[in-house]
C-alpha cells in the first residue's frame, strides 16, 4: 500500500512529475532533451540508456518516460531538435523561382553542415543511424515525413516524391562522404567547388525532364 503524501494529500503516481516539476513544464522537458542529445552524441544510440539520460538531466528516469516515452522516442525528439535547421530546407524552394532551386537548396544544406554548431549534433545523429537499425528507422521516418514529403509537395511533377528522394540522396550521400566518412579529396575540398558540381545535379532531379 502506498503511503499517503505529507499533509494528507493524494499520493503522486510513479512517473508523474511533481507540482514543482509540472510548473517547470517546457524547461524540464528541454533539460531532459539537452541531456539526451549530449548522451546520444557521446555514447551513440546503443550505449545510451534512459537511466543515463535521467542521471545527466538530474531527474528520475520515470520522468523521462513521462515526457518522452521509450528511448526510441527520446532519440526521435533529439533528432527533431538537432536536425531542425536541415528540416527547414524546403523553405529554400519557396524563396525564389524553381529554375535555381538546386543551388539554393544545396547551398542551404552545406551551410548547415559547415557550421560547427549544427554539424556536431548532425554527426552524432547520422553515426547512430549508421550503427543501429532502430536509430536508422527513426532517422528515415523523420527524413520521409518532415523533409521529403514537404519537398515533394512543392514540386509540380507527377513523380515529385521520387524526385525529392533523389535530390535528398544526392545531398545526404555527399554529406556522408565528406563529413562522416571523410573521404579525400572530398573531405577537404572547397565547399564552393562542391556546391558548383552538386547543385546542377540536384536541380535536374527536382525540375529536369
PDB file of C-alpha atoms in Angstrom, residues 76 79-80 83 87 90 137-154 161 165:
ATOM      1  CA  UNK A  76      13.448  10.910 -32.248  1.00  0.00           C
ATOM      2  CA  UNK A  79      16.807  14.327 -33.799  1.00  0.00           C
ATOM      3  CA  UNK A  80      13.873  16.658 -34.420  1.00  0.00           C
ATOM      4  CA  UNK A  83      18.045  18.336 -37.285  1.00  0.00           C
ATOM      5  CA  UNK A  87      14.399  20.331 -41.975  1.00  0.00           C
ATOM      6  CA  UNK A  90      12.148  23.026 -48.134  1.00  0.00           C
ATOM      7  CA  UNK A 137      14.468   3.644 -38.771  1.00  0.00           C
ATOM      8  CA  UNK A 138      13.820   6.775 -36.710  1.00  0.00           C
ATOM      9  CA  UNK A 139      16.124   8.795 -38.967  1.00  0.00           C
ATOM     10  CA  UNK A 140      14.420   7.504 -42.140  1.00  0.00           C
ATOM     11  CA  UNK A 141      10.974   8.242 -40.731  1.00  0.00           C
ATOM     12  CA  UNK A 142      11.964  11.793 -39.850  1.00  0.00           C
ATOM     13  CA  UNK A 143      13.504  12.384 -43.288  1.00  0.00           C
ATOM     14  CA  UNK A 144      10.485  10.896 -45.069  1.00  0.00           C
ATOM     15  CA  UNK A 145       7.760  12.717 -43.161  1.00  0.00           C
ATOM     16  CA  UNK A 146       9.335  16.084 -42.458  1.00  0.00           C
ATOM     17  CA  UNK A 147      11.747  16.660 -45.323  1.00  0.00           C
ATOM     18  CA  UNK A 148      10.931  14.600 -48.424  1.00  0.00           C
ATOM     19  CA  UNK A 149       7.155  14.916 -48.169  1.00  0.00           C
ATOM     20  CA  UNK A 150       7.399  18.690 -47.796  1.00  0.00           C
ATOM     21  CA  UNK A 151       9.795  18.982 -50.712  1.00  0.00           C
ATOM     22  CA  UNK A 152       7.633  16.767 -52.936  1.00  0.00           C
ATOM     23  CA  UNK A 153       4.582  18.864 -52.133  1.00  0.00           C
ATOM     24  CA  UNK A 154       6.235  21.886 -53.741  1.00  0.00           C
ATOM     25  CA  UNK A 161       8.182  12.131 -54.479  1.00  0.00           C
ATOM     26  CA  UNK A 165      14.127  11.437 -52.719  1.00  0.00           C
TER      27      UNK A 165
END
